Structures are given as C-alpha cells and as structure tokens.
mmCIF file of C-alpha atoms and ligand atoms in Angstrom:
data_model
loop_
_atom_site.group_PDB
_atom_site.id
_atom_site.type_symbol
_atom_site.label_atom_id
_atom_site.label_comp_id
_atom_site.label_asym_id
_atom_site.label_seq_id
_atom_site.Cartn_x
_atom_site.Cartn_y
_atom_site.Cartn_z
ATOM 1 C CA UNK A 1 -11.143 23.152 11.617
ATOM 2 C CA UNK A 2 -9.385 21.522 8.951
ATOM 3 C CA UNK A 3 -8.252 17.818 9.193
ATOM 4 C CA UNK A 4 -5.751 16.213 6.533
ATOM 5 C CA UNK A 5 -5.081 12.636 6.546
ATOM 6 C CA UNK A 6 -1.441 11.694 6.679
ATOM 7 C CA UNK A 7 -0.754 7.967 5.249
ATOM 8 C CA UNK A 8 1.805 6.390 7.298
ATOM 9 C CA UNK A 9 3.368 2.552 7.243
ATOM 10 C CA UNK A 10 1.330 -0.026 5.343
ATOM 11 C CA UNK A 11 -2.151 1.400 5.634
ATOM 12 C CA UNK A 12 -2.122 3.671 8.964
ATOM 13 C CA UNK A 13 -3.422 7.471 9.335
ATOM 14 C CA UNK A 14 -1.606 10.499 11.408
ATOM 15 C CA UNK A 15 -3.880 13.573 11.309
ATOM 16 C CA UNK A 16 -3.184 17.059 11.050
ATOM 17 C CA UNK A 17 -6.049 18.797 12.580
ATOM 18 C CA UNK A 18 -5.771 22.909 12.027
ATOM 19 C CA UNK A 19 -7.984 25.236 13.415
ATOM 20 C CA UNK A 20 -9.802 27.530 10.735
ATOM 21 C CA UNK A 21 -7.280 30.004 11.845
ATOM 22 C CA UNK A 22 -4.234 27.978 11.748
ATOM 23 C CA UNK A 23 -3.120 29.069 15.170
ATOM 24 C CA UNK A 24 -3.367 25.286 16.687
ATOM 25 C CA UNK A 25 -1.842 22.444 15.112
ATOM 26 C CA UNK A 26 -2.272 19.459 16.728
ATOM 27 C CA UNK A 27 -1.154 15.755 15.176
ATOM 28 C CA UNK A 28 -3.352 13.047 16.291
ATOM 29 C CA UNK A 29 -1.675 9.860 16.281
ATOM 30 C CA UNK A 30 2.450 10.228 14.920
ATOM 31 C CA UNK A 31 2.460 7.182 13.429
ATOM 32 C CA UNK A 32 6.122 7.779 12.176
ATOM 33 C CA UNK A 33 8.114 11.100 11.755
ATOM 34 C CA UNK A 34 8.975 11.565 8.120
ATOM 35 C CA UNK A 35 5.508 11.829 6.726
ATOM 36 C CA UNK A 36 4.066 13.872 9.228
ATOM 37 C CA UNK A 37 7.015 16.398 10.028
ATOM 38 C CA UNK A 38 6.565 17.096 6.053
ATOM 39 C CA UNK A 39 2.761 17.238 6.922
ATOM 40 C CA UNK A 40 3.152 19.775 9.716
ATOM 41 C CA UNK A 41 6.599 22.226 7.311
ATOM 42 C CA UNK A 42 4.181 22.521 4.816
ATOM 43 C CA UNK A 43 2.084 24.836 6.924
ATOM 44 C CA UNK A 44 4.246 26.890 8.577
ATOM 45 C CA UNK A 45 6.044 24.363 10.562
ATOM 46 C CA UNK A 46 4.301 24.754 14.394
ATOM 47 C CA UNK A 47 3.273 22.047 16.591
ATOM 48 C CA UNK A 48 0.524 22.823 19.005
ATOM 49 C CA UNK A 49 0.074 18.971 20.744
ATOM 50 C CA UNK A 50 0.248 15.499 19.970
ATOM 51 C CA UNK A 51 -2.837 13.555 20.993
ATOM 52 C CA UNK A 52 -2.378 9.692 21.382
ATOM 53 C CA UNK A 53 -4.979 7.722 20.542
ATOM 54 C CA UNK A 54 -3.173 4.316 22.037
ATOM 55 C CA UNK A 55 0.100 3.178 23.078
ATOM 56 C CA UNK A 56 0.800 1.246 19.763
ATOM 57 C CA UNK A 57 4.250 1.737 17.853
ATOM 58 C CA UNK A 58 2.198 2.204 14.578
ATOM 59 C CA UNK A 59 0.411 4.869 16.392
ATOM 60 C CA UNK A 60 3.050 6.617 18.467
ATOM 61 C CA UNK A 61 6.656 6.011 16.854
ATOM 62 C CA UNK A 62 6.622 8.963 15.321
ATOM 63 C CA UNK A 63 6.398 11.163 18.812
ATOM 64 C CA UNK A 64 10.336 11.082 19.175
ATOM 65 C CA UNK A 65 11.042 13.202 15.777
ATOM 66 C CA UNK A 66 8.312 15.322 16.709
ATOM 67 C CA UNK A 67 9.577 16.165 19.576
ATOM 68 C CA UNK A 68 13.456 16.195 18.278
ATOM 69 C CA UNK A 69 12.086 19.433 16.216
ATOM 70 C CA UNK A 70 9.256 20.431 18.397
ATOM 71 C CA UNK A 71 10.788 20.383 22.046
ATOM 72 C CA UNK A 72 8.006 20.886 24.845
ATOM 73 C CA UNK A 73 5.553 19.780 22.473
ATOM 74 C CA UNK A 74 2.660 18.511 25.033
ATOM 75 C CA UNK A 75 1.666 14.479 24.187
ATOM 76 C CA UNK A 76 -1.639 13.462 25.676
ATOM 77 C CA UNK A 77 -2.792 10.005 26.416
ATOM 78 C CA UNK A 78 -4.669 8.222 28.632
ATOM 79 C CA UNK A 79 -3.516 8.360 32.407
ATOM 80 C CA UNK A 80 -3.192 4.636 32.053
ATOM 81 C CA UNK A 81 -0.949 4.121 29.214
ATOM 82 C CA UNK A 82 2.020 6.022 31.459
ATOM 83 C CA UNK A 83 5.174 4.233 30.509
ATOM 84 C CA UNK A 84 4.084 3.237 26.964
ATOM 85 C CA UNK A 85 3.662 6.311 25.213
ATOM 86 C CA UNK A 86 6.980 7.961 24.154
ATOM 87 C CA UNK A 87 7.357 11.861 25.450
ATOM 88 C CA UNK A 88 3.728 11.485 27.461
ATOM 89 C CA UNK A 89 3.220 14.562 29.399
ATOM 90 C CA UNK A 90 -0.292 14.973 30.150
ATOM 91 C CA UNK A 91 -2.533 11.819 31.694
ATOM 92 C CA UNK A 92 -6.106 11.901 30.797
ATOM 93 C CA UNK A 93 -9.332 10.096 32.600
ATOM 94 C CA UNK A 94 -12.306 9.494 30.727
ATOM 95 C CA UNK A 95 -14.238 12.801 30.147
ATOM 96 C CA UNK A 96 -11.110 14.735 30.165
ATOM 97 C CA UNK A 97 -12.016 18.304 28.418
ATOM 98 C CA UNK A 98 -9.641 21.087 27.416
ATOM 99 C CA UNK A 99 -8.708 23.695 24.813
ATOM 100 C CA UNK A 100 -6.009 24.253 22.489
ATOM 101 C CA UNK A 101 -6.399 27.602 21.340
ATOM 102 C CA UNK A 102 -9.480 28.091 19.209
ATOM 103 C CA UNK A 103 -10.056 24.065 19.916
ATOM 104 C CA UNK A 104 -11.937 21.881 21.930
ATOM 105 C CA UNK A 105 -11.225 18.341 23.152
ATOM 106 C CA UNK A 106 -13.101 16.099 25.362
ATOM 107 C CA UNK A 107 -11.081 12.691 25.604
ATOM 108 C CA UNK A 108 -13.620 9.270 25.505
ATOM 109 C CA UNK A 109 -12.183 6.736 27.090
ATOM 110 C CA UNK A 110 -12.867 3.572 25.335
ATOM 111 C CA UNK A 111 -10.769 0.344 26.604
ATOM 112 C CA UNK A 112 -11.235 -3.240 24.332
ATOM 113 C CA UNK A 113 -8.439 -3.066 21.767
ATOM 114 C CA UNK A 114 -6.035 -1.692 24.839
ATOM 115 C CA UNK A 115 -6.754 -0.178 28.219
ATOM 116 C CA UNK A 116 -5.859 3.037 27.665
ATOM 117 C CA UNK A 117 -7.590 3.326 24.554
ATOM 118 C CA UNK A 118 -9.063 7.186 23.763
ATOM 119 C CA UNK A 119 -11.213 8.582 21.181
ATOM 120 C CA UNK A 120 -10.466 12.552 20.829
ATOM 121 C CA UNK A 121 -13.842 14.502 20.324
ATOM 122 C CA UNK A 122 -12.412 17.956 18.345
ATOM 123 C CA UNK A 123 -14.946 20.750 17.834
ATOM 124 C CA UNK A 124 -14.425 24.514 17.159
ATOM 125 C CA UNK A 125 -17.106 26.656 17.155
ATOM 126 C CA UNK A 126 -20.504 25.295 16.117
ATOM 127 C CA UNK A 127 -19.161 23.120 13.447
ATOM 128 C CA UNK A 128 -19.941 19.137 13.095
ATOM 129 C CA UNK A 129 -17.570 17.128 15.870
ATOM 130 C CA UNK A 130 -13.998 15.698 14.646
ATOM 131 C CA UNK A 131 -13.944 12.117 16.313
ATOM 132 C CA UNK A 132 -10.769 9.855 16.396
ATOM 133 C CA UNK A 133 -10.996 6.974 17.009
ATOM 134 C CA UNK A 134 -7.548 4.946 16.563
ATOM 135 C CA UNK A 135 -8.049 1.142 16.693
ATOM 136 C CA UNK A 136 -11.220 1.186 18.669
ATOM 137 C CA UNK A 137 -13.918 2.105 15.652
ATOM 138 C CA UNK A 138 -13.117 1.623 11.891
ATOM 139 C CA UNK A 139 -15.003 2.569 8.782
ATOM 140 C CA UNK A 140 -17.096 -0.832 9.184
ATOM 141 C CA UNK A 141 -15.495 -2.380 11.624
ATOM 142 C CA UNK A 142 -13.834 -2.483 15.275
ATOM 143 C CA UNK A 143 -10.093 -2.970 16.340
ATOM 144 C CA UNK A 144 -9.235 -6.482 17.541
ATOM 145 C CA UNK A 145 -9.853 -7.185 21.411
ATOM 146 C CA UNK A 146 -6.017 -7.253 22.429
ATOM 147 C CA UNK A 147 -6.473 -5.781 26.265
ATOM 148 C CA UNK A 148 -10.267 -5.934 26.258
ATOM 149 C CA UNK A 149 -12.920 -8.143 26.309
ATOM 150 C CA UNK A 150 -16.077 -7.963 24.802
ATOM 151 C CA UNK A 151 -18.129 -6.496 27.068
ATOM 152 C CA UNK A 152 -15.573 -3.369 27.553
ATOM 153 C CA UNK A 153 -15.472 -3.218 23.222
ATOM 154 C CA UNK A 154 -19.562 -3.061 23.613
ATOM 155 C CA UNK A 155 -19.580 -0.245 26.313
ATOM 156 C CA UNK A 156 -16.828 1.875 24.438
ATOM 157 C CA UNK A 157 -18.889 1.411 21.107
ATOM 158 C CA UNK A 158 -22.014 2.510 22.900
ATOM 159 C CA UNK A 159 -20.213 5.486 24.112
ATOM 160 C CA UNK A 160 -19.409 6.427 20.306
ATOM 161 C CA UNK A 161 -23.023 4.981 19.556
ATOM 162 C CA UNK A 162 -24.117 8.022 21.436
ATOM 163 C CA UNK A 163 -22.509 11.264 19.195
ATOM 164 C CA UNK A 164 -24.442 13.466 17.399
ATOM 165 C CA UNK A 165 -24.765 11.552 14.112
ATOM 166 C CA UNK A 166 -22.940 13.960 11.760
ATOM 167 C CA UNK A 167 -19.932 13.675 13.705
ATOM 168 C CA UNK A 168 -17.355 13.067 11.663
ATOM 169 C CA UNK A 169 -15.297 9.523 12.261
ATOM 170 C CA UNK A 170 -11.174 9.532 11.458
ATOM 171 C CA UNK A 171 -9.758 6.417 12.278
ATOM 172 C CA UNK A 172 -6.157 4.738 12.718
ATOM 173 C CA UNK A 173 -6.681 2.786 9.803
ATOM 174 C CA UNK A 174 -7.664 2.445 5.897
ATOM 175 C CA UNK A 175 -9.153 -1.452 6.372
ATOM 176 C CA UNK A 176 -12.689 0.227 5.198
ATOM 177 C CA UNK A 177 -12.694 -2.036 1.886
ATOM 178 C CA UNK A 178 -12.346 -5.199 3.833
ATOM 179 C CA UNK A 179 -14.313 -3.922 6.512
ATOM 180 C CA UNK A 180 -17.335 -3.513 3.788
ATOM 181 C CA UNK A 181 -16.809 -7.149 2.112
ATOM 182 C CA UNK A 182 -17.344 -8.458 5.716
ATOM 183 C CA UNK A 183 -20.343 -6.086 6.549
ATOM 184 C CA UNK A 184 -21.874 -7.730 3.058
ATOM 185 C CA UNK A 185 -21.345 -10.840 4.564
ATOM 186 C CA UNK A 186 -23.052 -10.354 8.063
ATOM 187 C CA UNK A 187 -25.971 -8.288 6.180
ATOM 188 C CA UNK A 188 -26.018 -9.258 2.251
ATOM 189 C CA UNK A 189 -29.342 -7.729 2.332
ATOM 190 C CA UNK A 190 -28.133 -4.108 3.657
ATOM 191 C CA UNK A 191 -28.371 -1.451 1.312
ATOM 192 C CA UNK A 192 -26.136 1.378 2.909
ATOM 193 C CA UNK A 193 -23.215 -1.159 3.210
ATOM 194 C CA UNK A 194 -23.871 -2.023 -0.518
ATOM 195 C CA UNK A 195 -24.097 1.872 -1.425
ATOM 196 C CA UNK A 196 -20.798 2.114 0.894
ATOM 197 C CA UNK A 197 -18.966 -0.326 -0.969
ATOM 198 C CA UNK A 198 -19.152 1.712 -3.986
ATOM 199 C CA UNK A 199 -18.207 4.679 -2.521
ATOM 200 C CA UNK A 200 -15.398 3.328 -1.158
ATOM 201 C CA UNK A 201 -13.863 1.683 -4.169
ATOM 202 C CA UNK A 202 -14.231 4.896 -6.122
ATOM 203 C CA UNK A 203 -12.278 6.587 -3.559
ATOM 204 C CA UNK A 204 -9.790 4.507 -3.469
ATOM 205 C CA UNK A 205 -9.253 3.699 -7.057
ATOM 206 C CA UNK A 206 -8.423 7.580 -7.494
ATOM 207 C CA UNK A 207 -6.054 6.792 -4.488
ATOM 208 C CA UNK A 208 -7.900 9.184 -1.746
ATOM 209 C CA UNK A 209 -8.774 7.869 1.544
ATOM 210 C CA UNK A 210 -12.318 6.968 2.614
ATOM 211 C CA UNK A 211 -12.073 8.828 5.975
ATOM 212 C CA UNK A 212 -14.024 10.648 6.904
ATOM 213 C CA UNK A 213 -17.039 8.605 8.100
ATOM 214 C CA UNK A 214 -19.703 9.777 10.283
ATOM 215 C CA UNK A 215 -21.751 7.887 13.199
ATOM 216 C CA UNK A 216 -24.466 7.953 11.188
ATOM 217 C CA UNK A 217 -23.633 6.041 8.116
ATOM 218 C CA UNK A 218 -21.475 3.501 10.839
ATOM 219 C CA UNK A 219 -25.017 2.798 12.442
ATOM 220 C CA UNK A 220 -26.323 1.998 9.066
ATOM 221 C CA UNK A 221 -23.290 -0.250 8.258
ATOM 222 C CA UNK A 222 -21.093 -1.220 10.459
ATOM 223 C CA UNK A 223 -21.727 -4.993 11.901
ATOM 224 C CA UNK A 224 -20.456 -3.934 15.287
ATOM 225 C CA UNK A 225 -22.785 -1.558 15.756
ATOM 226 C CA UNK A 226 -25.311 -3.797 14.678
ATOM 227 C CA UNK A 227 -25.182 -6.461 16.219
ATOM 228 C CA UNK A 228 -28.924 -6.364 17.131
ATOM 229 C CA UNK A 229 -30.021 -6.914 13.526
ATOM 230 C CA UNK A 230 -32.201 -9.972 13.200
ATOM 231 C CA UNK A 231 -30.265 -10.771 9.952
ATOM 232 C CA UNK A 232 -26.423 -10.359 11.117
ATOM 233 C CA UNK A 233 -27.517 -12.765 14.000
ATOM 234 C CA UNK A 234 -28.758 -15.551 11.550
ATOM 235 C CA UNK A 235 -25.270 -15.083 9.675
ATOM 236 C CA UNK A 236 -23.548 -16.248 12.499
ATOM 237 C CA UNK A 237 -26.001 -18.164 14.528
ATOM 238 C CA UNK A 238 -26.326 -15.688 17.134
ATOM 239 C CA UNK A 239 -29.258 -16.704 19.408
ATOM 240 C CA UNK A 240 -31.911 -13.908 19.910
ATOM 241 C CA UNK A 241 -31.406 -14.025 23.401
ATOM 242 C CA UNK A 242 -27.794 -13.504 23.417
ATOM 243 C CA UNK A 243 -26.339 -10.250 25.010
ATOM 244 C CA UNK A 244 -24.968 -7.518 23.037
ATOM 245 C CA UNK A 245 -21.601 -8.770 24.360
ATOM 246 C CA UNK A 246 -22.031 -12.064 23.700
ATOM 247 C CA UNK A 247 -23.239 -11.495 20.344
ATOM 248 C CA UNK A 248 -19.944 -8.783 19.694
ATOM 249 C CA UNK A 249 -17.513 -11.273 20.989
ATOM 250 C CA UNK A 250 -18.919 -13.902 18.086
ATOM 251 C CA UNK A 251 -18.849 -11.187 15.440
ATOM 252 C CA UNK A 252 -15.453 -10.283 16.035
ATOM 253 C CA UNK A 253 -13.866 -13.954 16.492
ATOM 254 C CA UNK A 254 -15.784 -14.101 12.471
ATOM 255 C CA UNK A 255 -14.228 -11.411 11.794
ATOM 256 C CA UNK A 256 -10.762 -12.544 12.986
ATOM 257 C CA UNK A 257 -11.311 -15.682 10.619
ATOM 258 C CA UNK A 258 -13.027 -13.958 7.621
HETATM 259 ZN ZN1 ZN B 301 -3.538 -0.535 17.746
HETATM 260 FE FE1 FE B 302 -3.003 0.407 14.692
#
C-alpha cells in the first residue's frame, strides 16, 4: 500500500492510498478537486472510492469534481452523516468491514468532533495498518468537540488507544507543530514530545509533512491520550480523582485557549 499526502486549503490533507499493485485507488478525504484530481492523473488517472472521514466542507468539497470525472465513483461515510456528504452512496455503522480490491477497510466509528465521525483502518496483506483519522486524532492533539462531548471524544480515543502500536496515523490536518508546543506545556518534563518537536520542525523546514504518526509515539506524546499522567494533571489542576472525561473535557477547553 502506498499512501501520498495531498496538501489541500490552508493546512488540510486528502490521501491517495494505492495498493502495492496500483489496481485500487481510493482518496480519503477530497478536501477540494484541483489538487487531488492532479494527485489521482498522475497515476494513471482511476478512481477506485472516496472514503469520508466527516461531513466537513474542508474534508468533502472536493467529492463533486471527483465525481464530475469519475462518475459512479462509490463515497463512503458514516450511515449518519446522510444528507451532508456530497455524492454519499454507501452508509457505514461502526465496525463496517469491506474490500476494495487487494484492500481492506474496517470503518471505526468515533463521534466527538461530529456524529458521524469515522476513522478508516486500511491494511493489505500483512503490512503495518493505514489509520485515518480526519478531525478526531491529530499528531498531538484531538479535533475540537463540535457534535460531541467529552465523554464520546474519550471513548472514540480509547477505541484508537487500542491499535496495534505501529499502526500508522494520517490525519485531516498539519497542526502537529502547535500540537507539540502545547504537549510541552501539559508535560515540560516529557522526553518523546521534546524528541517530537525536533522531528517535526526538521520536517517541516524542508517543507514535507509530518504524517505519518503511529499509535505508539501518540501514547508517548499526545496530551489526550494522556490524560492520566500525574504531571499533565498538575498543569491544569486536574484533581486525581477526576474521570478520564472530566479530565479530557479540561484539556481540551486549555487547549481551545492556548
Ligand atoms: Zn472537521
Ligand atoms: Fe477539518
């Protein structure tokens, strides 16, 4: 499977995910059509599917000149986001599995930043999990809780909690740098989000994106995951009793502020 990032807007990311074969390709998230209809003629011009992460115009404007050159093109989204996803065809429930030629996708559903948010789980064959994630898990952060509240954000972030580790994270956005100055703040004494910051300004200072993450290094760093940590809790006065929701919902209003 190959997956190329395709900037879009401001500081969004369609993907083009291939399949080693390049029999399947499949845009996740058409954020708008220019940049990703040059994406998809540079390799031989097919369209497999379109896989919404959310309803979002900066994550699904682009479906209409997909579909203008790719007619029939199947667009998947959650069963609850009928009506707000432009040329929606197929209406997934959480757990949702199926195959796109030599691909496999299981759909997560993961409601907080909208209610018919989905994170696409893309293998083929035996290699390390594709996950995308949209607005509901950044590089170091979390979307903001638009149609959710905190307690749905902490059950869809345990549900990503729980991939295999080296499963590869592509989100809807490139916010990791001030993701990472906030994770400093909630953790000053963490030393992956410290060796993450460094990575991520080399990346971007040769202009390259710093997706792909993996769950791994976002357990190690990123403050909604971690929202356990006796130290991120004395940041912002979170009481060691509090729930995990509790304790999310103050992270994120500090985040909304920072
Ligand atoms: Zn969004
Ligand atoms: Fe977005």
């Amino acid at each position: 499977m190959k997956v190329t990032p395709v900037p879009c807007y401001a500081d969004n990311y369609a993907y083009l995910v291939e399949s080693a074969d390049g029999t399947c390709r499949v845009v996740v998230d058409a954020s708008e059509g220019p940049p990703v209809l040059t994406a998809l003629d540079g390799g031989g011009g097919t369209l497999t599917a379109i896989l919404a992460t959310h309803h979002h115009g900066d994550h699904v404007d682009g479906n209409r000149d997909l579909l203008a050159r790719f007619p029939g093109t199947p667009v998947y989204g959650h069963a609850s986001d009928r009506g707000r996803i432009p040329g929606q065809t197929e209406y997934l429930e959480d757990g949702a599995t199926f195959s796109l030629g030599p691909l496999t996708i299981r759909a997560l559903h993961v409601p907080g930043h909208t209610t018919g948010a989905l994170t696409y789980v893309v293998t083929e064959g035996a290699e390390p999990a594709a996950a995308f994630t949209g607005d509901t898990l950044f590089a170091a952060g979390c979307g903001r809780l638009f149609e959710g509240t905190p307690a749905d954000m902490t059950r869809s972030l345990g549900k990503l909690a729980a991939l295999p580790p080296e499963t590869r994270v592509y989100c809807g956005h490139e916010y990791t740098e001030s993701n990472l100055r906030f994770a400093a703040h909630a953790e000053p004494s963490n030393a992956a989000v410290e060796a993450k910051v460094a990575e991520a300004a080399a990346l971007r200072a040769e202009g390259r994106p710093t997706v792909p993450s993996t769950i791994g290094s976002e357990l190690a760093t990123n403050p909604f995951f971690r929202t356990g940590e006796p130290e991120l809790r004395n940041t912002f006065g979170i009481p060691a009793g509090a729930d995990a929701a509790e304790a999310l919902r103050v992270v994120r209003e500090a985040k909304n502020t920072f």
